Amino acid sequence: GLGTAILEIAGLSFLGLAGEVDVPEWGAMLREGKDGLRSSLWPVLAPGTAISLTVLGFNQLGESLRAGYDRK
């Protein structure tokens, strides 16, 4: 559930529907970086990778905890 929440907040921030303008958020970083995507990939690659790795990490943690507690 935590990975889904991170994706939802990043998506809302990307659309400009969440967060404040002066607070750095991954979705807002993606939104700002997409304008210069043709000239440089790095402003989009860094927050996109951070979102992906964080969601993947929390999903793996959840699966590991579920497997540890479910002794079937």
CSV table of N, CA and C in Angstrom, one decimal:
chain,number,residue,atom,x,y,z
A,1,GLY,N,0.8,-1.2,0.0
A,1,GLY,CA,0.0,0.0,0.0
A,1,GLY,C,0.8,1.3,0.0
A,2,LEU,N,2.0,1.2,0.6
A,2,LEU,CA,2.9,2.4,0.7
A,2,LEU,C,3.4,2.8,-0.7
A,3,GLY,N,3.8,1.8,-1.5
A,3,GLY,CA,4.2,2.1,-2.9
A,3,GLY,C,3.1,2.8,-3.7
A,4,THR,N,1.9,2.3,-3.6
A,4,THR,CA,0.8,2.9,-4.3
A,4,THR,C,0.6,4.4,-3.8
A,5,ALA,N,0.7,4.6,-2.5
A,5,ALA,CA,0.6,6.0,-2.0
A,5,ALA,C,1.7,6.9,-2.6
A,6,ILE,N,2.9,6.4,-2.7
A,6,ILE,CA,4.0,7.2,-3.2
A,6,ILE,C,3.7,7.5,-4.7
A,7,LEU,N,3.2,6.6,-5.5
A,7,LEU,CA,2.9,6.8,-6.9
A,7,LEU,C,1.8,7.8,-7.0
A,8,GLU,N,0.8,7.7,-6.1
A,8,GLU,CA,-0.4,8.6,-6.2
A,8,GLU,C,0.1,10.1,-5.9
A,9,ILE,N,0.9,10.2,-4.9
A,9,ILE,CA,1.3,11.6,-4.5
A,9,ILE,C,2.2,12.1,-5.6
A,10,ALA,N,3.1,11.3,-6.2
A,10,ALA,CA,4.0,11.8,-7.2
A,10,ALA,C,3.2,12.2,-8.5
A,11,GLY,N,2.1,11.4,-8.8
A,11,GLY,CA,1.2,11.7,-9.9
A,11,GLY,C,0.5,13.0,-9.7
A,12,LEU,N,-0.1,13.2,-8.5
A,12,LEU,CA,-0.8,14.4,-8.2
A,12,LEU,C,0.2,15.6,-8.2
A,13,SER,N,1.4,15.4,-7.7
A,13,SER,CA,2.3,16.5,-7.8
A,13,SER,C,2.8,16.8,-9.2
A,14,PHE,N,2.9,15.8,-10.0
A,14,PHE,CA,3.2,16.0,-11.4
A,14,PHE,C,2.2,16.8,-12.1
A,15,LEU,N,0.9,16.6,-11.8
A,15,LEU,CA,-0.2,17.3,-12.4
A,15,LEU,C,-0.4,18.7,-11.8
A,16,GLY,N,0.3,19.0,-10.7
A,16,GLY,CA,0.2,20.3,-10.0
A,16,GLY,C,-1.0,20.3,-9.1
A,17,LEU,N,-1.5,19.2,-8.6
A,17,LEU,CA,-2.7,19.2,-7.8
A,17,LEU,C,-2.3,18.9,-6.3
A,18,ALA,N,-1.1,18.7,-6.0
A,18,ALA,CA,-0.7,18.4,-4.6
A,18,ALA,C,0.6,19.2,-4.3
A,19,GLY,N,0.8,19.5,-3.0
A,19,GLY,CA,2.0,20.1,-2.6
A,19,GLY,C,2.1,21.6,-2.9
A,20,GLU,N,3.1,22.2,-2.3
A,20,GLU,CA,3.3,23.6,-2.5
A,20,GLU,C,4.4,23.8,-3.5
A,21,VAL,N,4.4,25.0,-4.1
A,21,VAL,CA,5.4,25.3,-5.1
A,21,VAL,C,6.8,25.3,-4.7
A,22,ASP,N,7.1,25.7,-3.5
A,22,ASP,CA,8.5,25.8,-3.0
A,22,ASP,C,9.0,24.5,-2.3
A,23,VAL,N,8.1,23.5,-2.2
A,23,VAL,CA,8.5,22.3,-1.5
A,23,VAL,C,8.9,21.3,-2.6
A,24,PRO,N,10.2,20.8,-2.6
A,24,PRO,CA,10.6,19.8,-3.6
A,24,PRO,C,9.9,18.5,-3.4
A,25,GLU,N,9.3,18.0,-4.5
A,25,GLU,CA,8.7,16.7,-4.6
A,25,GLU,C,9.0,16.0,-5.9
A,26,TRP,N,9.1,14.7,-5.9
A,26,TRP,CA,9.5,14.0,-7.1
A,26,TRP,C,8.6,14.3,-8.3
A,27,GLY,N,7.3,14.3,-8.1
A,27,GLY,CA,6.4,14.6,-9.2
A,27,GLY,C,6.6,16.0,-9.8
A,28,ALA,N,6.8,16.9,-8.9
A,28,ALA,CA,7.1,18.3,-9.4
A,28,ALA,C,8.4,18.4,-10.1
A,29,MET,N,9.4,17.6,-9.6
A,29,MET,CA,10.7,17.6,-10.3
A,29,MET,C,10.5,17.0,-11.8
A,30,LEU,N,9.7,16.0,-11.9
A,30,LEU,CA,9.4,15.4,-13.2
A,30,LEU,C,8.7,16.4,-14.1
A,31,ARG,N,7.8,17.1,-13.5
A,31,ARG,CA,7.0,18.1,-14.3
A,31,ARG,C,8.0,19.2,-14.8
A,32,GLU,N,8.8,19.7,-14.0
A,32,GLU,CA,9.8,20.7,-14.4
A,32,GLU,C,10.8,20.2,-15.4
A,33,GLY,N,11.2,19.0,-15.2
A,33,GLY,CA,12.2,18.4,-16.1
A,33,GLY,C,11.7,18.0,-17.5
A,34,LYS,N,10.4,17.8,-17.6
A,34,LYS,CA,9.9,17.4,-18.9
A,34,LYS,C,10.0,18.4,-20.0
A,35,ASP,N,10.0,19.7,-19.6
A,35,ASP,CA,10.1,20.8,-20.6
A,35,ASP,C,11.5,20.7,-21.3
A,36,GLY,N,12.5,20.4,-20.6
A,36,GLY,CA,13.8,20.3,-21.2
A,36,GLY,C,14.3,18.9,-21.6
A,37,LEU,N,13.3,18.0,-21.8
A,37,LEU,CA,13.6,16.6,-22.1
A,37,LEU,C,14.4,16.4,-23.3
A,38,ARG,N,14.2,17.3,-24.3
A,38,ARG,CA,14.9,17.1,-25.6
A,38,ARG,C,16.4,17.4,-25.5
A,39,SER,N,16.8,18.3,-24.6
A,39,SER,CA,18.1,18.7,-24.4
A,39,SER,C,18.9,17.9,-23.4
A,40,SER,N,18.2,17.5,-22.3
A,40,SER,CA,18.9,16.8,-21.3
A,40,SER,C,18.0,15.8,-20.6
A,41,LEU,N,18.4,14.6,-20.4
A,41,LEU,CA,17.6,13.5,-19.8
A,41,LEU,C,17.7,13.5,-18.3
A,42,TRP,N,18.8,14.0,-17.8
A,42,TRP,CA,19.1,13.9,-16.3
A,42,TRP,C,18.1,14.5,-15.4
A,43,PRO,N,17.5,15.6,-15.7
A,43,PRO,CA,16.5,16.2,-14.7
A,43,PRO,C,15.3,15.3,-14.5
A,44,VAL,N,15.0,14.5,-15.5
A,44,VAL,CA,13.9,13.6,-15.4
A,44,VAL,C,14.3,12.2,-14.9
A,45,LEU,N,15.5,11.8,-15.3
A,45,LEU,CA,16.0,10.4,-15.0
A,45,LEU,C,16.2,10.3,-13.4
A,46,ALA,N,16.7,11.3,-12.8
A,46,ALA,CA,17.0,11.2,-11.3
A,46,ALA,C,15.7,11.0,-10.5
A,47,PRO,N,14.7,11.9,-10.6
A,47,PRO,CA,13.5,11.6,-9.8
A,47,PRO,C,12.7,10.4,-10.3
A,48,GLY,N,12.7,10.1,-11.5
A,48,GLY,CA,12.0,8.9,-12.0
A,48,GLY,C,12.6,7.6,-11.5
A,49,THR,N,13.9,7.6,-11.4
A,49,THR,CA,14.6,6.5,-10.9
A,49,THR,C,14.4,6.4,-9.4
A,50,ALA,N,14.4,7.5,-8.7
A,50,ALA,CA,14.1,7.5,-7.2
A,50,ALA,C,12.7,7.0,-6.9
A,51,ILE,N,11.7,7.4,-7.7
A,51,ILE,CA,10.4,6.9,-7.5
A,51,ILE,C,10.3,5.4,-7.7
A,52,SER,N,10.9,5.0,-8.8
A,52,SER,CA,10.8,3.6,-9.2
A,52,SER,C,11.5,2.7,-8.1
A,53,LEU,N,12.7,3.1,-7.7
A,53,LEU,CA,13.4,2.3,-6.7
A,53,LEU,C,12.8,2.3,-5.3
A,54,THR,N,12.2,3.4,-5.0
A,54,THR,CA,11.5,3.5,-3.7
A,54,THR,C,10.3,2.6,-3.7
A,55,VAL,N,9.5,2.7,-4.7
A,55,VAL,CA,8.3,1.8,-4.8
A,55,VAL,C,8.6,0.4,-4.9
A,56,LEU,N,9.7,0.0,-5.7
A,56,LEU,CA,10.1,-1.4,-5.7
A,56,LEU,C,10.6,-1.8,-4.4
A,57,GLY,N,11.4,-1.0,-3.7
A,57,GLY,CA,11.9,-1.4,-2.4
A,57,GLY,C,10.8,-1.7,-1.4
A,58,PHE,N,9.8,-0.8,-1.3
A,58,PHE,CA,8.7,-1.0,-0.4
A,58,PHE,C,7.9,-2.2,-0.8
A,59,ASN,N,7.7,-2.5,-2.1
A,59,ASN,CA,7.0,-3.7,-2.5
A,59,ASN,C,7.7,-4.9,-2.1
A,60,GLN,N,9.0,-4.9,-2.3
A,60,GLN,CA,9.8,-6.1,-1.9
A,60,GLN,C,9.8,-6.3,-0.4
A,61,LEU,N,9.9,-5.2,0.4
A,61,LEU,CA,9.8,-5.3,1.8
A,61,LEU,C,8.5,-5.9,2.3
A,62,GLY,N,7.4,-5.5,1.7
A,62,GLY,CA,6.1,-6.0,2.0
A,62,GLY,C,6.0,-7.5,1.7
A,63,GLU,N,6.5,-7.9,0.5
A,63,GLU,CA,6.5,-9.3,0.1
A,63,GLU,C,7.3,-10.1,1.1
A,64,SER,N,8.5,-9.6,1.5
A,64,SER,CA,9.3,-10.3,2.4
A,64,SER,C,8.6,-10.5,3.8
A,65,LEU,N,8.0,-9.4,4.2
A,65,LEU,CA,7.3,-9.5,5.5
A,65,LEU,C,6.1,-10.5,5.4
A,66,ARG,N,5.4,-10.4,4.3
A,66,ARG,CA,4.3,-11.3,4.1
A,66,ARG,C,4.7,-12.8,4.1
A,67,ALA,N,5.8,-13.1,3.4
A,67,ALA,CA,6.3,-14.4,3.3
A,67,ALA,C,6.9,-14.9,4.7
A,68,GLY,N,7.4,-14.0,5.4
A,68,GLY,CA,8.0,-14.4,6.7
A,68,GLY,C,6.9,-14.7,7.7
A,69,TYR,N,5.8,-14.0,7.7
A,69,TYR,CA,4.7,-14.2,8.6
A,69,TYR,C,3.7,-15.3,8.2
A,70,ASP,N,3.7,-15.6,6.9
A,70,ASP,CA,2.7,-16.6,6.3
A,70,ASP,C,3.5,-17.9,6.2
A,71,ARG,N,3.3,-18.8,7.1
A,71,ARG,CA,4.1,-20.0,7.2
A,71,ARG,C,3.4,-21.2,6.5
A,72,LYS,N,2.6,-20.9,5.5
A,72,LYS,CA,1.9,-22.0,4.8
A,72,LYS,C,2.8,-22.7,3.9
